[in-house]
PDB file of C-alpha atoms in Angstrom:
ATOM      1  CA  MET A   1     -33.729 -86.600 -17.862  1.00 55.00           C
ATOM      2  CA  PRO A   2     -35.902 -83.602 -17.562  1.00 58.00           C
ATOM      3  CA  LYS A   3     -34.127 -80.218 -18.516  1.00 58.00           C
ATOM      4  CA  ARG A   4     -33.574 -77.782 -15.684  1.00 60.00           C
ATOM      5  CA  LYS A   5     -35.783 -74.759 -15.979  1.00 55.00           C
ATOM      6  CA  ASN A   6     -33.911 -71.578 -16.544  1.00 55.00           C
ATOM      7  CA  THR A   7     -35.359 -69.292 -13.919  1.00 51.00           C
ATOM      8  CA  PHE A   8     -33.243 -66.403 -15.186  1.00 51.00           C
ATOM      9  CA  SER A   9     -34.584 -66.046 -18.795  1.00 61.00           C
ATOM     10  CA  SER A  10     -32.480 -64.740 -21.621  1.00 84.00           C
ATOM     11  CA  TRP A  11     -33.751 -61.216 -21.949  1.00 81.00           C
ATOM     12  CA  PRO A  12     -33.369 -60.167 -18.335  1.00 84.00           C
ATOM     13  CA  ARG A  13     -29.907 -61.647 -18.499  1.00 84.00           C
ATOM     14  CA  ARG A  14     -28.947 -59.680 -21.581  1.00 87.00           C
ATOM     15  CA  LEU A  15     -30.227 -56.466 -20.057  1.00 89.00           C
ATOM     16  CA  ALA A  16     -28.362 -57.126 -16.898  1.00 88.00           C
ATOM     17  CA  GLN A  17     -25.156 -57.890 -18.868  1.00 90.00           C
ATOM     18  CA  ARG A  18     -25.441 -54.806 -20.840  1.00 91.00           C
ATOM     19  CA  ALA A  19     -26.055 -52.751 -17.668  1.00 92.00           C
ATOM     20  CA  VAL A  20     -23.004 -54.232 -15.976  1.00 92.00           C
ATOM     21  CA  HIS A  21     -20.828 -53.656 -19.012  1.00 92.00           C
ATOM     22  CA  ALA A  22     -21.918 -50.131 -19.471  1.00 92.00           C
ATOM     23  CA  GLY A  23     -21.470 -49.445 -15.819  1.00 92.00           C
ATOM     24  CA  TRP A  24     -17.921 -50.850 -15.876  1.00 91.00           C
ATOM     25  CA  ALA A  25     -17.123 -48.794 -18.982  1.00 92.00           C
ATOM     26  CA  TRP A  26     -18.339 -45.663 -17.131  1.00 93.00           C
ATOM     27  CA  ALA A  27     -16.230 -46.525 -14.091  1.00 91.00           C
ATOM     28  CA  GLN A  28     -13.189 -46.938 -16.353  1.00 90.00           C
ATOM     29  CA  ARG A  29     -13.552 -43.667 -18.012  1.00 91.00           C
ATOM     30  CA  THR A  30     -14.408 -41.801 -14.819  1.00 92.00           C
ATOM     31  CA  GLY A  31     -11.808 -43.511 -12.690  1.00 92.00           C
ATOM     32  CA  SER A  32      -8.892 -42.962 -15.024  1.00 94.00           C
ATOM     33  CA  VAL A  33      -6.315 -40.305 -14.021  1.00 95.00           C
ATOM     34  CA  THR A  34      -5.111 -37.595 -16.272  1.00 94.00           C
ATOM     35  CA  ALA A  35      -3.430 -34.186 -15.902  1.00 93.00           C
ATOM     36  CA  GLU A  36      -6.871 -32.575 -16.266  1.00 93.00           C
ATOM     37  CA  HIS A  37      -8.591 -34.948 -13.934  1.00 93.00           C
ATOM     38  CA  PRO A  38      -6.069 -36.163 -11.383  1.00 92.00           C
ATOM     39  CA  GLY A  39      -8.632 -37.072  -8.690  1.00 89.00           C
ATOM     40  CA  ARG A  40      -6.963 -37.407  -5.264  1.00 91.00           C
ATOM     41  CA  PHE A  41      -3.478 -37.727  -6.824  1.00 93.00           C
ATOM     42  CA  ARG A  42      -1.062 -34.935  -6.866  1.00 93.00           C
ATOM     43  CA  PHE A  43       1.796 -36.049  -9.159  1.00 95.00           C
ATOM     44  CA  GLY A  44       5.045 -33.983  -9.311  1.00 94.00           C
ATOM     45  CA  ALA A  45       4.279 -33.618 -13.020  1.00 95.00           C
ATOM     46  CA  MET A  46       2.019 -35.269 -15.645  1.00 96.00           C
ATOM     47  CA  GLY A  47       2.221 -34.376 -19.319  1.00 96.00           C
ATOM     48  CA  THR A  48      -0.756 -33.818 -21.660  1.00 96.00           C
ATOM     49  CA  GLY A  49      -2.351 -36.863 -23.129  1.00 95.00           C
ATOM     50  CA  THR A  50      -1.144 -39.190 -20.401  1.00 97.00           C
ATOM     51  CA  ARG A  51      -3.739 -41.521 -18.887  1.00 96.00           C
ATOM     52  CA  LEU A  52      -3.582 -43.983 -15.981  1.00 97.00           C
ATOM     53  CA  ALA A  53      -6.264 -46.647 -16.520  1.00 95.00           C
ATOM     54  CA  PHE A  54      -8.681 -47.562 -13.913  1.00 95.00           C
ATOM     55  CA  PRO A  55      -8.514 -49.621 -11.774  1.00 95.00           C
ATOM     56  CA  LEU A  56      -5.093 -48.416 -10.614  1.00 95.00           C
ATOM     57  CA  GLY A  57      -2.568 -50.484  -8.658  1.00 95.00           C
ATOM     58  CA  THR A  58      -0.870 -49.107  -5.536  1.00 95.00           C
ATOM     59  CA  VAL A  59       0.177 -45.460  -6.004  1.00 96.00           C
ATOM     60  CA  PHE A  60       1.975 -43.419  -3.377  1.00 95.00           C
ATOM     61  CA  GLY A  61       4.764 -40.741  -3.123  1.00 95.00           C
ATOM     62  CA  GLU A  62       3.199 -39.119  -6.228  1.00 95.00           C
ATOM     63  CA  PRO A  63       4.626 -35.604  -5.479  1.00 95.00           C
ATOM     64  CA  TRP A  64       8.039 -37.353  -6.357  1.00 96.00           C
ATOM     65  CA  ILE A  65       6.746 -39.000  -9.446  1.00 97.00           C
ATOM     66  CA  ARG A  66       7.028 -37.217 -12.804  1.00 97.00           C
ATOM     67  CA  ILE A  67       5.350 -38.658 -15.849  1.00 97.00           C
ATOM     68  CA  GLY A  68       5.852 -37.308 -19.326  1.00 97.00           C
ATOM     69  CA  ALA A  69       3.354 -36.577 -22.091  1.00 97.00           C
ATOM     70  CA  HIS A  70       1.285 -39.104 -24.038  1.00 97.00           C
ATOM     71  CA  CYS A  71       2.044 -42.037 -21.767  1.00 97.00           C
ATOM     72  CA  ILE A  72      -0.243 -45.081 -21.285  1.00 96.00           C
ATOM     73  CA  VAL A  73      -0.315 -46.720 -17.958  1.00 97.00           C
ATOM     74  CA  GLY A  74      -2.369 -49.944 -17.945  1.00 96.00           C
ATOM     75  CA  GLU A  75      -4.792 -51.240 -15.336  1.00 96.00           C
ATOM     76  CA  GLN A  76      -3.431 -52.406 -11.976  1.00 96.00           C
ATOM     77  CA  VAL A  77       0.002 -50.698 -12.470  1.00 97.00           C
ATOM     78  CA  THR A  78       1.846 -49.934  -9.278  1.00 97.00           C
ATOM     79  CA  LEU A  79       3.842 -46.616  -9.042  1.00 97.00           C
ATOM     80  CA  THR A  80       5.545 -45.897  -5.836  1.00 96.00           C
ATOM     81  CA  ALA A  81       8.215 -43.413  -4.687  1.00 96.00           C
ATOM     82  CA  GLY A  82       9.743 -44.007  -1.202  1.00 92.00           C
ATOM     83  CA  LEU A  83       9.648 -46.986   1.108  1.00 88.00           C
ATOM     84  CA  MET A  84       6.122 -46.057   2.436  1.00 87.00           C
ATOM     85  CA  PRO A  85       3.541 -43.346   2.124  1.00 89.00           C
ATOM     86  CA  GLY A  86       3.947 -40.071   3.867  1.00 86.00           C
ATOM     87  CA  LEU A  87       7.731 -39.649   3.710  1.00 85.00           C
ATOM     88  CA  ASP A  88       9.495 -36.388   2.789  1.00 88.00           C
ATOM     89  CA  LEU A  89      11.786 -37.438  -0.027  1.00 89.00           C
ATOM     90  CA  GLY A  90      13.399 -34.065  -0.610  1.00 91.00           C
ATOM     91  CA  PRO A  91      13.289 -31.565  -3.466  1.00 91.00           C
ATOM     92  CA  GLU A  92      14.152 -33.883  -6.405  1.00 93.00           C
ATOM     93  CA  PRO A  93      11.875 -36.373  -8.195  1.00 95.00           C
ATOM     94  CA  ILE A  94      12.481 -40.028  -7.342  1.00 96.00           C
ATOM     95  CA  LEU A  95      10.663 -41.689 -10.240  1.00 97.00           C
ATOM     96  CA  ARG A  96      10.855 -40.055 -13.681  1.00 98.00           C
ATOM     97  CA  ILE A  97       9.053 -41.442 -16.709  1.00 98.00           C
ATOM     98  CA  GLY A  98       9.619 -39.932 -20.130  1.00 97.00           C
ATOM     99  CA  ASP A  99       7.310 -39.089 -22.956  1.00 98.00           C
ATOM    100  CA  GLY A 100       5.401 -41.667 -24.817  1.00 97.00           C
ATOM    101  CA  VAL A 101       5.995 -44.519 -22.380  1.00 98.00           C
ATOM    102  CA  VAL A 102       3.602 -47.544 -22.261  1.00 98.00           C
ATOM    103  CA  LEU A 103       3.397 -49.457 -18.964  1.00 98.00           C
ATOM    104  CA  GLY A 104       1.547 -52.802 -19.469  1.00 97.00           C
ATOM    105  CA  ARG A 105      -1.183 -54.080 -17.212  1.00 97.00           C
ATOM    106  CA  GLY A 106      -0.106 -55.285 -13.764  1.00 97.00           C
ATOM    107  CA  SER A 107       3.429 -53.894 -14.045  1.00 98.00           C
ATOM    108  CA  HIS A 108       5.248 -52.514 -10.947  1.00 98.00           C
ATOM    109  CA  VAL A 109       7.707 -49.649 -10.705  1.00 98.00           C
ATOM    110  CA  ILE A 110       9.126 -49.413  -7.249  1.00 97.00           C
ATOM    111  CA  ALA A 111      11.322 -46.347  -6.756  1.00 97.00           C
ATOM    112  CA  ASP A 112      12.655 -46.282  -3.210  1.00 94.00           C
ATOM    113  CA  THR A 113      15.631 -44.394  -4.706  1.00 95.00           C
ATOM    114  CA  THR A 114      16.004 -42.971  -8.235  1.00 96.00           C
ATOM    115  CA  VAL A 115      14.402 -44.781 -11.106  1.00 98.00           C
ATOM    116  CA  ILE A 116      14.470 -43.183 -14.610  1.00 98.00           C
ATOM    117  CA  ILE A 117      12.627 -44.554 -17.592  1.00 98.00           C
ATOM    118  CA  GLY A 118      13.421 -42.934 -20.925  1.00 97.00           C
ATOM    119  CA  SER A 119      11.068 -41.810 -23.534  1.00 98.00           C
ATOM    120  CA  ASP A 120       9.300 -44.135 -25.944  1.00 97.00           C
ATOM    121  CA  CYS A 121       9.817 -47.238 -23.880  1.00 98.00           C
ATOM    122  CA  TYR A 122       7.209 -49.947 -24.123  1.00 98.00           C
ATOM    123  CA  PHE A 123       6.583 -52.434 -21.271  1.00 98.00           C
ATOM    124  CA  GLY A 124       4.623 -55.628 -21.721  1.00 97.00           C
ATOM    125  CA  PRO A 125       2.307 -56.754 -18.895  1.00 97.00           C
ATOM    126  CA  TYR A 126       3.580 -57.736 -15.426  1.00 98.00           C
ATOM    127  CA  VAL A 127       7.068 -56.226 -15.719  1.00 98.00           C
ATOM    128  CA  TYR A 128       8.713 -55.588 -12.341  1.00 98.00           C
ATOM    129  CA  VAL A 129      11.199 -52.636 -11.972  1.00 98.00           C
ATOM    130  CA  THR A 130      12.685 -52.006  -8.551  1.00 97.00           C
ATOM    131  CA  SER A 131      15.434 -50.013  -7.040  1.00 97.00           C
ATOM    132  CA  THR A 132      15.362 -52.069  -3.775  1.00 95.00           C
ATOM    133  CA  ASN A 133      16.345 -55.648  -3.052  1.00 92.00           C
ATOM    134  CA  HIS A 134      16.270 -57.677   0.195  1.00 91.00           C
ATOM    135  CA  SER A 135      19.527 -58.359   2.013  1.00 92.00           C
ATOM    136  CA  TYR A 136      20.292 -61.546   3.758  1.00 93.00           C
ATOM    137  CA  ASP A 137      23.768 -60.792   5.318  1.00 94.00           C
ATOM    138  CA  ASP A 138      22.678 -61.942   8.831  1.00 94.00           C
ATOM    139  CA  PRO A 139      21.802 -65.671   8.734  1.00 94.00           C
ATOM    140  CA  HIS A 140      20.120 -65.461  12.110  1.00 94.00           C
ATOM    141  CA  GLU A 141      17.722 -62.564  11.278  1.00 95.00           C
ATOM    142  CA  PRO A 142      14.529 -63.040   9.045  1.00 95.00           C
ATOM    143  CA  ILE A 143      15.306 -61.727   5.648  1.00 93.00           C
ATOM    144  CA  GLY A 144      12.252 -59.515   5.651  1.00 90.00           C
ATOM    145  CA  LYS A 145      13.480 -57.744   8.786  1.00 92.00           C
ATOM    146  CA  GLN A 146      16.977 -56.907   7.416  1.00 93.00           C
ATOM    147  CA  TRP A 147      17.520 -53.585   5.939  1.00 91.00           C
ATOM    148  CA  PRO A 148      17.255 -53.646   2.067  1.00 91.00           C
ATOM    149  CA  ARG A 149      19.846 -52.538  -0.380  1.00 92.00           C
ATOM    150  CA  MET A 150      18.944 -49.662  -2.762  1.00 94.00           C
ATOM    151  CA  GLU A 151      20.597 -48.745  -6.012  1.00 96.00           C
ATOM    152  CA  PRO A 152      19.391 -46.431  -8.845  1.00 97.00           C
ATOM    153  CA  VAL A 153      17.882 -47.881 -11.955  1.00 98.00           C
ATOM    154  CA  GLU A 154      17.988 -46.256 -15.445  1.00 98.00           C
ATOM    155  CA  ILE A 155      16.296 -47.609 -18.568  1.00 98.00           C
ATOM    156  CA  GLY A 156      17.344 -45.731 -21.743  1.00 98.00           C
ATOM    157  CA  PRO A 157      14.938 -44.410 -24.394  1.00 98.00           C
ATOM    158  CA  GLY A 158      13.288 -46.572 -27.045  1.00 97.00           C
ATOM    159  CA  CYS A 159      13.486 -49.876 -25.124  1.00 98.00           C
ATOM    160  CA  TRP A 160      11.097 -52.819 -25.292  1.00 98.00           C
ATOM    161  CA  ILE A 161      10.660 -54.792 -22.040  1.00 98.00           C
ATOM    162  CA  GLY A 162       8.954 -58.122 -22.522  1.00 97.00           C
ATOM    163  CA  THR A 163       6.233 -59.652 -20.479  1.00 97.00           C
ATOM    164  CA  GLY A 164       7.293 -60.695 -16.908  1.00 97.00           C
ATOM    165  CA  ALA A 165      10.775 -59.210 -17.111  1.00 98.00           C
ATOM    166  CA  VAL A 166      12.402 -58.124 -13.884  1.00 98.00           C
ATOM    167  CA  ILE A 167      14.774 -55.088 -13.731  1.00 98.00           C
ATOM    168  CA  LEU A 168      16.842 -55.258 -10.551  1.00 97.00           C
ATOM    169  CA  PRO A 169      18.447 -52.522  -8.458  1.00 97.00           C
ATOM    170  CA  GLY A 170      21.566 -50.978 -10.071  1.00 96.00           C
ATOM    171  CA  ALA A 171      20.549 -51.962 -13.592  1.00 97.00           C
ATOM    172  CA  ARG A 172      21.434 -49.539 -16.350  1.00 98.00           C
ATOM    173  CA  VAL A 173      19.793 -50.453 -19.597  1.00 98.00           C
ATOM    174  CA  GLY A 174      21.052 -48.660 -22.728  1.00 97.00           C
ATOM    175  CA  ARG A 175      19.128 -47.251 -25.652  1.00 97.00           C
ATOM    176  CA  ASN A 176      16.916 -49.207 -27.984  1.00 98.00           C
ATOM    177  CA  VAL A 177      17.293 -52.470 -26.035  1.00 98.00           C
ATOM    178  CA  VAL A 178      15.008 -55.467 -26.224  1.00 98.00           C
ATOM    179  CA  VAL A 179      14.584 -57.278 -22.919  1.00 98.00           C
ATOM    180  CA  ALA A 180      13.119 -60.655 -23.628  1.00 97.00           C
ATOM    181  CA  ALA A 181      10.035 -61.934 -21.769  1.00 97.00           C
ATOM    182  CA  GLY A 182      10.945 -63.313 -18.306  1.00 97.00           C
ATOM    183  CA  ALA A 183      14.446 -61.966 -18.343  1.00 98.00           C
ATOM    184  CA  VAL A 184      16.039 -60.823 -15.065  1.00 98.00           C
ATOM    185  CA  VAL A 185      18.282 -57.828 -15.783  1.00 98.00           C
ATOM    186  CA  ARG A 186      21.084 -56.620 -13.553  1.00 95.00           C
ATOM    187  CA  GLY A 187      24.174 -54.445 -14.195  1.00 95.00           C
ATOM    188  CA  GLU A 188      25.091 -52.638 -17.332  1.00 96.00           C
ATOM    189  CA  VAL A 189      23.317 -53.403 -20.732  1.00 97.00           C
ATOM    190  CA  PRO A 190      24.772 -51.785 -23.816  1.00 97.00           C
ATOM    191  CA  ASP A 191      22.833 -49.905 -26.450  1.00 97.00           C
ATOM    192  CA  HIS A 192      21.125 -51.628 -29.394  1.00 98.00           C
ATOM    193  CA  CYS A 193      21.129 -55.196 -28.163  1.00 97.00           C
ATOM    194  CA  VAL A 194      18.808 -57.997 -27.197  1.00 98.00           C
ATOM    195  CA  VAL A 195      19.136 -59.678 -23.699  1.00 98.00           C
ATOM    196  CA  ALA A 196      17.511 -62.842 -22.427  1.00 97.00           C
ATOM    197  CA  GLY A 197      17.628 -65.219 -19.621  1.00 96.00           C
ATOM    198  CA  ALA A 198      18.053 -65.156 -15.854  1.00 94.00           C
ATOM    199  CA  PRO A 199      20.399 -63.513 -15.273  1.00 95.00           C
ATOM    200  CA  ALA A 200      19.991 -61.739 -18.581  1.00 97.00           C
ATOM    201  CA  ARG A 201      22.849 -61.826 -21.033  1.00 97.00           C
ATOM    202  CA  VAL A 202      23.328 -60.303 -24.490  1.00 97.00           C
ATOM    203  CA  VAL A 203      22.192 -62.670 -27.306  1.00 97.00           C
ATOM    204  CA  ARG A 204      22.207 -60.225 -30.246  1.00 97.00           C
ATOM    205  CA  ARG A 205      23.832 -56.787 -30.692  1.00 97.00           C
ATOM    206  CA  TRP A 206      23.960 -54.035 -33.421  1.00 96.00           C
ATOM    207  CA  THR A 207      27.142 -52.096 -34.211  1.00 95.00           C
ATOM    208  CA  PRO A 208      27.588 -49.567 -37.126  1.00 94.00           C
ATOM    209  CA  ASP A 209      30.374 -51.748 -38.610  1.00 93.00           C
ATOM    210  CA  GLU A 210      28.860 -55.199 -38.403  1.00 93.00           C
ATOM    211  CA  GLY A 211      25.094 -54.573 -38.106  1.00 93.00           C
ATOM    212  CA  TRP A 212      23.218 -57.171 -36.191  1.00 94.00           C
ATOM    213  CA  GLN A 213      25.327 -60.089 -34.855  1.00 95.00           C
ATOM    214  CA  PRO A 214      24.219 -62.807 -34.992  1.00 95.00           C
ATOM    215  CA  PRO A 215      22.332 -61.780 -38.197  1.00 92.00           C
ATOM    216  CA  LEU A 216      18.576 -61.437 -38.018  1.00 89.00           C
ATOM    217  CA  ARG A 217      16.805 -64.517 -39.208  1.00 87.00           C
ATOM    218  CA  THR A 218      13.910 -62.675 -40.927  1.00 86.00           C
ATOM    219  CA  PRO A 219      13.861 -59.611 -43.134  1.00 83.00           C
ATOM    220  CA  PRO A 220      12.813 -56.320 -41.580  1.00 81.00           C
ATOM    221  CA  PRO A 221       9.142 -55.404 -41.979  1.00 81.00           C
ATOM    222  CA  VAL A 222       8.407 -53.219 -45.004  1.00 80.00           C
ATOM    223  CA  PRO A 223       6.536 -50.108 -43.916  1.00 82.00           C
ATOM    224  CA  ILE A 224       3.469 -48.893 -45.905  1.00 83.00           C
ATOM    225  CA  PRO A 225       4.549 -46.246 -48.335  1.00 82.00           C
ATOM    226  CA  ASP A 226       3.499 -42.613 -47.622  1.00 84.00           C
ATOM    227  CA  GLY A 227       0.427 -41.621 -49.402  1.00 84.00           C
ATOM    228  CA  THR A 228      -1.110 -45.069 -49.548  1.00 84.00           C
ATOM    229  CA  THR A 229      -4.902 -44.809 -49.144  1.00 86.00           C
ATOM    230  CA  PRO A 230      -7.373 -47.229 -47.275  1.00 86.00           C
ATOM    231  CA  ASP A 231      -8.986 -48.030 -50.729  1.00 85.00           C
ATOM    232  CA  GLN A 232      -5.619 -49.177 -52.002  1.00 81.00           C
ATOM    233  CA  LEU A 233      -5.027 -51.328 -48.935  1.00 82.00           C
ATOM    234  CA  ARG A 234      -8.422 -52.955 -49.324  1.00 85.00           C
ATOM    235  CA  ALA A 235      -7.792 -53.665 -52.896  1.00 81.00           C
ATOM    236  CA  LEU A 236      -4.517 -55.341 -52.043  1.00 77.00           C
ATOM    237  CA  SER A 237      -6.192 -57.471 -49.490  1.00 79.00           C
ATOM    238  CA  GLU A 238      -8.457 -58.892 -52.047  1.00 81.00           C
ATOM    239  CA  LEU A 239      -5.617 -60.271 -54.178  1.00 79.00           C
ATOM    240  CA  ASP A 240      -4.840 -63.921 -54.130  1.00 79.00           C
ATOM    241  CA  GLU A 241      -1.226 -65.259 -53.544  1.00 79.00           C
ATOM    242  CA  GLU A 242      -0.544 -65.692 -57.277  1.00 79.00           C
ATOM    243  CA  SER A 243      -1.515 -62.064 -58.026  1.00 76.00           C
ATOM    244  CA  VAL A 244       0.638 -60.729 -55.197  1.00 71.00           C
ATOM    245  CA  ALA A 245       3.598 -62.743 -56.563  1.00 75.00           C
ATOM    246  CA  ARG A 246       3.103 -61.196 -60.003  1.00 74.00           C
ATOM    247  CA  LEU A 247       2.927 -57.762 -58.531  1.00 70.00           C
ATOM    248  CA  ALA A 248       6.150 -58.329 -56.701  1.00 69.00           C
ATOM    249  CA  GLU A 249       7.835 -59.063 -60.062  1.00 68.00           C
ATOM    250  CA  LEU A 250       6.784 -55.699 -61.484  1.00 64.00           C
ATOM    251  CA  ASP A 251       9.266 -52.874 -61.633  1.00 53.00           C
ATOM    252  CA  GLU A 252       8.991 -51.368 -58.107  1.00 56.00           C
ATOM    253  CA  GLU A 253       9.155 -47.753 -59.191  1.00 53.00           C
ATOM    254  CA  GLY A 254       6.545 -48.235 -61.964  1.00 51.00           C
ATOM    255  CA  ALA A 255       4.191 -50.053 -59.652  1.00 52.00           C
ATOM    256  CA  ALA A 256       4.477 -47.479 -57.046  1.00 56.00           C
ATOM    257  CA  ARG A 257       3.649 -44.637 -59.599  1.00 54.00           C
ATOM    258  CA  LEU A 258       0.640 -46.564 -60.793  1.00 50.00           C
ATOM    259  CA  ALA A 259      -0.552 -47.263 -57.250  1.00 50.00           C
ATOM    260  CA  ARG A 260      -0.285 -43.585 -56.217  1.00 53.00           C
ATOM    261  CA  SER A 261      -1.666 -42.069 -59.430  1.00 49.00           C
ATOM    262  CA  ASP A 262      -5.090 -41.773 -57.881  1.00 44.00           C
ATOM    263  CA  ALA A 263      -7.364 -43.217 -55.213  1.00 43.00           C
ATOM    264  CA  ASN A 264      -8.074 -46.356 -57.302  1.00 51.00           C
ATOM    265  CA  GLY A 265      -4.424 -46.949 -58.310  1.00 51.00           C
ATOM    266  CA  THR A 266      -4.107 -50.218 -56.423  1.00 51.00           C
ATOM    267  CA  ALA A 267      -7.507 -51.459 -57.689  1.00 54.00           C
ATOM    268  CA  ARG A 268      -6.136 -50.779 -61.249  1.00 55.00           C
ATOM    269  CA  LEU A 269      -3.046 -52.831 -60.393  1.00 51.00           C
ATOM    270  CA  ALA A 270      -5.251 -55.646 -59.265  1.00 54.00           C
ATOM    271  CA  GLU A 271      -7.352 -55.463 -62.486  1.00 54.00           C
ATOM    272  CA  VAL A 272      -4.174 -55.584 -64.528  1.00 51.00           C
ATOM    273  CA  GLU A 273      -2.974 -58.683 -62.763  1.00 51.00           C
ATOM    274  CA  ARG A 274      -6.382 -60.385 -63.002  1.00 52.00           C
ATOM    275  CA  GLY A 275      -6.322 -59.869 -66.790  1.00 52.00           C
ATOM    276  CA  ALA A 276      -2.717 -60.955 -67.201  1.00 51.00           C
TER     277      ALA A 276
END
């Protein structure tokens, strides 16, 4: 069979593609919302270093929304205060977001009454937080026409909220809580625990006396020591598994001294192991 002729040759296509990508990157930079460049939005407060990525989701009631410093709000994130735009919600903020919060792409935070998100919380994509739920008391009236129930929501600092989780009205999530992906949270959640399921329940919890129960299945990650240089990390990455195992057998303190002695410390470690 004869090949179809490509009427749109490769070089015009590449040029057009570059132009589209460059234009979209410009739109993302220009359309993002910061305290210095809020555009049409007038938030009750927005801290330094905070950025709402473009394109935004639905945003209204922003005079009653306060966002802390160094927050990252992903694309298509909805932030609303009040049942609808144009309402006077009084002197106090309705939606309060602490410092260092990350809201993943496509998430929704619906604050028809008070919603508080503590500092350093990280949300995966498509998380749904709401202070309002539909009521269905009257079996003869369409559910969408019945007056909803509203209860405040509070998420403590340092939490991780997994992809697709739902935080329902009245939920009070403690400090440093992991909410598993897809969990549906209602009611009280204690500090330092992991919750999963629908409805969510505690599947692991930390206490000062017993530590994590049930015990963690994997050892905690080992942080990179202070003072480690990029050259040292690159040298380590070049070692094979046998050399890494030999390094692990060395006296930890002596190895650390050698590695930090100068910029080539780790390379010297690698040379020692290669010659062993």
